[in-house]
């Protein structure tokens, strides 16, 4: 029985949309988890919620919720268009302006030749040199349970990271940077940003997870205590 090409394209489009939603949701909970685990905001500003079979904590602060919601809404659109290559959460000291921690999530669109993008996007955004790269082959089909297990492992690592990351002294704030293709439509209120790299920082590679369409690698870099 022949399968109509149009039908196959529609199935792929639905799969890509579902995968993009999964990755965007992962980013949303990652931002919240980092803010909670690293004490950027008081523990009482977070509300427990069940997700990925885990007890997650999300911010109940209206300003923080609105900021994250705006990012994730735009991010999901770019993900579906295959325009995202990286999301970064940077924790900065309010007193000194120094970048203390940098959580980096690299996104690969599987099974398609892509550009390793220049960027332009996010409440802050970053620039990378465009380079032609070959994306990895598509992952074998995974069940929702298998994907959830991989995501669980990452969140457990983020939670366990408090055992090796330096204690954050003083008041801190955070920014989210998104690397997207140079031709992406960027909200007018979003601006360019440098990469906010941590000078001479330590780097720790964490776990990754993948769907049939995307792979996400996680890494944290931090400034060594004086």
mmCIF file with all atom_site columns, N, CA, C and O in Angstrom, residues 25-38 45-47 56-60 64-65 68 72 89 155 174:
data_model
loop_
_atom_site.group_PDB
_atom_site.id
_atom_site.type_symbol
_atom_site.label_atom_id
_atom_site.label_alt_id
_atom_site.label_comp_id
_atom_site.label_asym_id
_atom_site.label_entity_id
_atom_site.label_seq_id
_atom_site.pdbx_PDB_ins_code
_atom_site.Cartn_x
_atom_site.Cartn_y
_atom_site.Cartn_z
_atom_site.occupancy
_atom_site.B_iso_or_equiv
_atom_site.pdbx_formal_charge
_atom_site.auth_seq_id
_atom_site.auth_comp_id
_atom_site.auth_asym_id
_atom_site.auth_atom_id
_atom_site.pdbx_PDB_model_num
ATOM 1   N N  . UNK A 1 25  ? 9.013  23.050 26.576 1.00 0.00 ? 25  UNK A N  1
ATOM 2   C CA . UNK A 1 25  ? 8.581  22.775 27.953 1.00 0.00 ? 25  UNK A CA 1
ATOM 3   C C  . UNK A 1 25  ? 9.776  22.430 28.831 1.00 0.00 ? 25  UNK A C  1
ATOM 4   O O  . UNK A 1 25  ? 9.866  22.866 29.984 1.00 0.00 ? 25  UNK A O  1
ATOM 5   N N  . UNK A 1 26  ? 10.691 21.652 28.283 1.00 0.00 ? 26  UNK A N  1
ATOM 6   C CA . UNK A 1 26  ? 11.906 21.304 29.026 1.00 0.00 ? 26  UNK A CA 1
ATOM 7   C C  . UNK A 1 26  ? 12.668 22.566 29.409 1.00 0.00 ? 26  UNK A C  1
ATOM 8   O O  . UNK A 1 26  ? 13.140 22.711 30.547 1.00 0.00 ? 26  UNK A O  1
ATOM 9   N N  . UNK A 1 27  ? 12.793 23.510 28.480 1.00 0.00 ? 27  UNK A N  1
ATOM 10  C CA . UNK A 1 27  ? 13.478 24.770 28.775 1.00 0.00 ? 27  UNK A CA 1
ATOM 11  C C  . UNK A 1 27  ? 12.755 25.546 29.877 1.00 0.00 ? 27  UNK A C  1
ATOM 12  O O  . UNK A 1 27  ? 13.382 26.107 30.779 1.00 0.00 ? 27  UNK A O  1
ATOM 13  N N  . UNK A 1 28  ? 11.428 25.578 29.789 1.00 0.00 ? 28  UNK A N  1
ATOM 14  C CA . UNK A 1 28  ? 10.642 26.312 30.791 1.00 0.00 ? 28  UNK A CA 1
ATOM 15  C C  . UNK A 1 28  ? 10.918 25.775 32.199 1.00 0.00 ? 28  UNK A C  1
ATOM 16  O O  . UNK A 1 28  ? 11.177 26.539 33.134 1.00 0.00 ? 28  UNK A O  1
ATOM 17  N N  . UNK A 1 29  ? 10.863 24.454 32.334 1.00 0.00 ? 29  UNK A N  1
ATOM 18  C CA . UNK A 1 29  ? 11.098 23.855 33.653 1.00 0.00 ? 29  UNK A CA 1
ATOM 19  C C  . UNK A 1 29  ? 12.567 23.928 34.057 1.00 0.00 ? 29  UNK A C  1
ATOM 20  O O  . UNK A 1 29  ? 12.886 24.008 35.251 1.00 0.00 ? 29  UNK A O  1
ATOM 21  N N  . UNK A 1 30  ? 13.465 23.925 33.073 1.00 0.00 ? 30  UNK A N  1
ATOM 22  C CA . UNK A 1 30  ? 14.892 24.068 33.387 1.00 0.00 ? 30  UNK A CA 1
ATOM 23  C C  . UNK A 1 30  ? 15.175 25.437 33.997 1.00 0.00 ? 30  UNK A C  1
ATOM 24  O O  . UNK A 1 30  ? 15.899 25.551 34.997 1.00 0.00 ? 30  UNK A O  1
ATOM 25  N N  . UNK A 1 31  ? 14.619 26.487 33.393 1.00 0.00 ? 31  UNK A N  1
ATOM 26  C CA . UNK A 1 31  ? 14.830 27.838 33.915 1.00 0.00 ? 31  UNK A CA 1
ATOM 27  C C  . UNK A 1 31  ? 14.323 27.922 35.352 1.00 0.00 ? 31  UNK A C  1
ATOM 28  O O  . UNK A 1 31  ? 15.020 28.393 36.253 1.00 0.00 ? 31  UNK A O  1
ATOM 29  N N  . UNK A 1 32  ? 13.109 27.444 35.582 1.00 0.00 ? 32  UNK A N  1
ATOM 30  C CA . UNK A 1 32  ? 12.538 27.481 36.925 1.00 0.00 ? 32  UNK A CA 1
ATOM 31  C C  . UNK A 1 32  ? 13.366 26.670 37.926 1.00 0.00 ? 32  UNK A C  1
ATOM 32  O O  . UNK A 1 32  ? 13.597 27.106 39.055 1.00 0.00 ? 32  UNK A O  1
ATOM 33  N N  . UNK A 1 33  ? 13.805 25.482 37.504 1.00 0.00 ? 33  UNK A N  1
ATOM 34  C CA . UNK A 1 33  ? 14.588 24.628 38.396 1.00 0.00 ? 33  UNK A CA 1
ATOM 35  C C  . UNK A 1 33  ? 15.913 25.272 38.766 1.00 0.00 ? 33  UNK A C  1
ATOM 36  O O  . UNK A 1 33  ? 16.333 25.235 39.933 1.00 0.00 ? 33  UNK A O  1
ATOM 37  N N  . UNK A 1 34  ? 16.582 25.880 37.789 1.00 0.00 ? 34  UNK A N  1
ATOM 38  C CA . UNK A 1 34  ? 17.853 26.552 38.058 1.00 0.00 ? 34  UNK A CA 1
ATOM 39  C C  . UNK A 1 34  ? 17.642 27.712 39.032 1.00 0.00 ? 34  UNK A C  1
ATOM 40  O O  . UNK A 1 34  ? 18.408 27.884 39.993 1.00 0.00 ? 34  UNK A O  1
ATOM 41  N N  . UNK A 1 35  ? 16.604 28.506 38.811 1.00 0.00 ? 35  UNK A N  1
ATOM 42  C CA . UNK A 1 35  ? 16.333 29.649 39.695 1.00 0.00 ? 35  UNK A CA 1
ATOM 43  C C  . UNK A 1 35  ? 16.071 29.187 41.125 1.00 0.00 ? 35  UNK A C  1
ATOM 44  O O  . UNK A 1 35  ? 16.517 29.821 42.085 1.00 0.00 ? 35  UNK A O  1
ATOM 45  N N  . UNK A 1 36  ? 15.363 28.060 41.264 1.00 0.00 ? 36  UNK A N  1
ATOM 46  C CA . UNK A 1 36  ? 15.078 27.547 42.606 1.00 0.00 ? 36  UNK A CA 1
ATOM 47  C C  . UNK A 1 36  ? 16.314 26.918 43.241 1.00 0.00 ? 36  UNK A C  1
ATOM 48  O O  . UNK A 1 36  ? 16.691 27.265 44.369 1.00 0.00 ? 36  UNK A O  1
ATOM 49  N N  . UNK A 1 37  ? 16.930 25.995 42.535 1.00 0.00 ? 37  UNK A N  1
ATOM 50  C CA . UNK A 1 37  ? 18.062 25.263 43.104 1.00 0.00 ? 37  UNK A CA 1
ATOM 51  C C  . UNK A 1 37  ? 19.238 26.166 43.441 1.00 0.00 ? 37  UNK A C  1
ATOM 52  O O  . UNK A 1 37  ? 19.966 25.917 44.401 1.00 0.00 ? 37  UNK A O  1
ATOM 53  N N  . UNK A 1 38  ? 19.400 27.219 42.682 1.00 0.00 ? 38  UNK A N  1
ATOM 54  C CA . UNK A 1 38  ? 20.545 28.111 42.911 1.00 0.00 ? 38  UNK A CA 1
ATOM 55  C C  . UNK A 1 38  ? 20.183 29.295 43.809 1.00 0.00 ? 38  UNK A C  1
ATOM 56  O O  . UNK A 1 38  ? 20.998 30.168 44.066 1.00 0.00 ? 38  UNK A O  1
ATOM 57  N N  . UNK A 1 45  ? 8.921  31.725 46.974 1.00 0.00 ? 45  UNK A N  1
ATOM 58  C CA . UNK A 1 45  ? 8.399  32.276 45.720 1.00 0.00 ? 45  UNK A CA 1
ATOM 59  C C  . UNK A 1 45  ? 8.111  31.188 44.686 1.00 0.00 ? 45  UNK A C  1
ATOM 60  O O  . UNK A 1 45  ? 7.803  31.490 43.531 1.00 0.00 ? 45  UNK A O  1
ATOM 61  N N  . UNK A 1 46  ? 8.210  29.923 45.090 1.00 0.00 ? 46  UNK A N  1
ATOM 62  C CA . UNK A 1 46  ? 8.018  28.816 44.150 1.00 0.00 ? 46  UNK A CA 1
ATOM 63  C C  . UNK A 1 46  ? 6.867  27.917 44.585 1.00 0.00 ? 46  UNK A C  1
ATOM 64  O O  . UNK A 1 46  ? 6.609  27.742 45.775 1.00 0.00 ? 46  UNK A O  1
ATOM 65  N N  . UNK A 1 47  ? 6.188  27.378 43.586 1.00 0.00 ? 47  UNK A N  1
ATOM 66  C CA . UNK A 1 47  ? 5.042  26.499 43.815 1.00 0.00 ? 47  UNK A CA 1
ATOM 67  C C  . UNK A 1 47  ? 5.346  25.107 43.276 1.00 0.00 ? 47  UNK A C  1
ATOM 68  O O  . UNK A 1 47  ? 5.856  24.976 42.155 1.00 0.00 ? 47  UNK A O  1
ATOM 69  N N  . UNK A 1 56  ? 8.377  19.147 40.674 1.00 0.00 ? 56  UNK A N  1
ATOM 70  C CA . UNK A 1 56  ? 9.087  20.313 40.173 1.00 0.00 ? 56  UNK A CA 1
ATOM 71  C C  . UNK A 1 56  ? 8.621  21.550 40.932 1.00 0.00 ? 56  UNK A C  1
ATOM 72  O O  . UNK A 1 56  ? 7.554  21.572 41.537 1.00 0.00 ? 56  UNK A O  1
ATOM 73  N N  . UNK A 1 57  ? 9.444  22.597 40.892 1.00 0.00 ? 57  UNK A N  1
ATOM 74  C CA . UNK A 1 57  ? 9.074  23.863 41.514 1.00 0.00 ? 57  UNK A CA 1
ATOM 75  C C  . UNK A 1 57  ? 9.138  24.961 40.467 1.00 0.00 ? 57  UNK A C  1
ATOM 76  O O  . UNK A 1 57  ? 10.132 25.077 39.745 1.00 0.00 ? 57  UNK A O  1
ATOM 77  N N  . UNK A 1 58  ? 8.062  25.743 40.379 1.00 0.00 ? 58  UNK A N  1
ATOM 78  C CA . UNK A 1 58  ? 8.014  26.825 39.399 1.00 0.00 ? 58  UNK A CA 1
ATOM 79  C C  . UNK A 1 58  ? 7.757  28.149 40.121 1.00 0.00 ? 58  UNK A C  1
ATOM 80  O O  . UNK A 1 58  ? 7.092  28.186 41.158 1.00 0.00 ? 58  UNK A O  1
ATOM 81  N N  . UNK A 1 59  ? 8.267  29.218 39.549 1.00 0.00 ? 59  UNK A N  1
ATOM 82  C CA . UNK A 1 59  ? 8.129  30.532 40.177 1.00 0.00 ? 59  UNK A CA 1
ATOM 83  C C  . UNK A 1 59  ? 6.670  30.970 40.223 1.00 0.00 ? 59  UNK A C  1
ATOM 84  O O  . UNK A 1 59  ? 5.921  30.789 39.269 1.00 0.00 ? 59  UNK A O  1
ATOM 85  N N  . UNK A 1 60  ? 6.291  31.552 41.349 1.00 0.00 ? 60  UNK A N  1
ATOM 86  C CA . UNK A 1 60  ? 4.944  32.115 41.478 1.00 0.00 ? 60  UNK A CA 1
ATOM 87  C C  . UNK A 1 60  ? 4.985  33.641 41.443 1.00 0.00 ? 60  UNK A C  1
ATOM 88  O O  . UNK A 1 60  ? 3.958  34.301 41.603 1.00 0.00 ? 60  UNK A O  1
ATOM 89  N N  . UNK A 1 64  ? 8.473  37.301 37.101 1.00 0.00 ? 64  UNK A N  1
ATOM 90  C CA . UNK A 1 64  ? 9.314  36.203 36.618 1.00 0.00 ? 64  UNK A CA 1
ATOM 91  C C  . UNK A 1 64  ? 8.501  35.287 35.704 1.00 0.00 ? 64  UNK A C  1
ATOM 92  O O  . UNK A 1 64  ? 8.972  34.879 34.634 1.00 0.00 ? 64  UNK A O  1
ATOM 93  N N  . UNK A 1 65  ? 7.269  34.975 36.099 1.00 0.00 ? 65  UNK A N  1
ATOM 94  C CA . UNK A 1 65  ? 6.402  34.116 35.276 1.00 0.00 ? 65  UNK A CA 1
ATOM 95  C C  . UNK A 1 65  ? 6.151  34.740 33.912 1.00 0.00 ? 65  UNK A C  1
ATOM 96  O O  . UNK A 1 65  ? 6.204  34.051 32.883 1.00 0.00 ? 65  UNK A O  1
ATOM 97  N N  . UNK A 1 68  ? 9.387  34.530 31.738 1.00 0.00 ? 68  UNK A N  1
ATOM 98  C CA . UNK A 1 68  ? 9.632  33.177 31.229 1.00 0.00 ? 68  UNK A CA 1
ATOM 99  C C  . UNK A 1 68  ? 8.589  32.805 30.174 1.00 0.00 ? 68  UNK A C  1
ATOM 100 O O  . UNK A 1 68  ? 8.920  32.221 29.135 1.00 0.00 ? 68  UNK A O  1
ATOM 101 N N  . UNK A 1 72  ? 9.356  31.502 26.364 1.00 0.00 ? 72  UNK A N  1
ATOM 102 C CA . UNK A 1 72  ? 8.965  30.168 25.911 1.00 0.00 ? 72  UNK A CA 1
ATOM 103 C C  . UNK A 1 72  ? 7.984  30.234 24.752 1.00 0.00 ? 72  UNK A C  1
ATOM 104 O O  . UNK A 1 72  ? 8.049  29.426 23.814 1.00 0.00 ? 72  UNK A O  1
ATOM 105 N N  . UNK A 1 89  ? 21.063 30.266 30.194 1.00 0.00 ? 89  UNK A N  1
ATOM 106 C CA . UNK A 1 89  ? 20.597 30.964 31.395 1.00 0.00 ? 89  UNK A CA 1
ATOM 107 C C  . UNK A 1 89  ? 21.847 31.455 32.134 1.00 0.00 ? 89  UNK A C  1
ATOM 108 O O  . UNK A 1 89  ? 22.709 30.654 32.497 1.00 0.00 ? 89  UNK A O  1
ATOM 109 N N  . UNK A 1 155 ? 17.162 16.643 35.137 1.00 0.00 ? 155 UNK A N  1
ATOM 110 C CA . UNK A 1 155 ? 16.713 17.430 36.282 1.00 0.00 ? 155 UNK A CA 1
ATOM 111 C C  . UNK A 1 155 ? 17.318 16.931 37.594 1.00 0.00 ? 155 UNK A C  1
ATOM 112 O O  . UNK A 1 155 ? 17.598 17.720 38.495 1.00 0.00 ? 155 UNK A O  1
ATOM 113 N N  . UNK A 1 174 ? 19.081 37.081 36.781 1.00 0.00 ? 174 UNK A N  1
ATOM 114 C CA . UNK A 1 174 ? 19.340 36.156 35.678 1.00 0.00 ? 174 UNK A CA 1
ATOM 115 C C  . UNK A 1 174 ? 18.861 36.752 34.361 1.00 0.00 ? 174 UNK A C  1
ATOM 116 O O  . UNK A 1 174 ? 18.014 37.643 34.331 1.00 0.00 ? 174 UNK A O  1
#
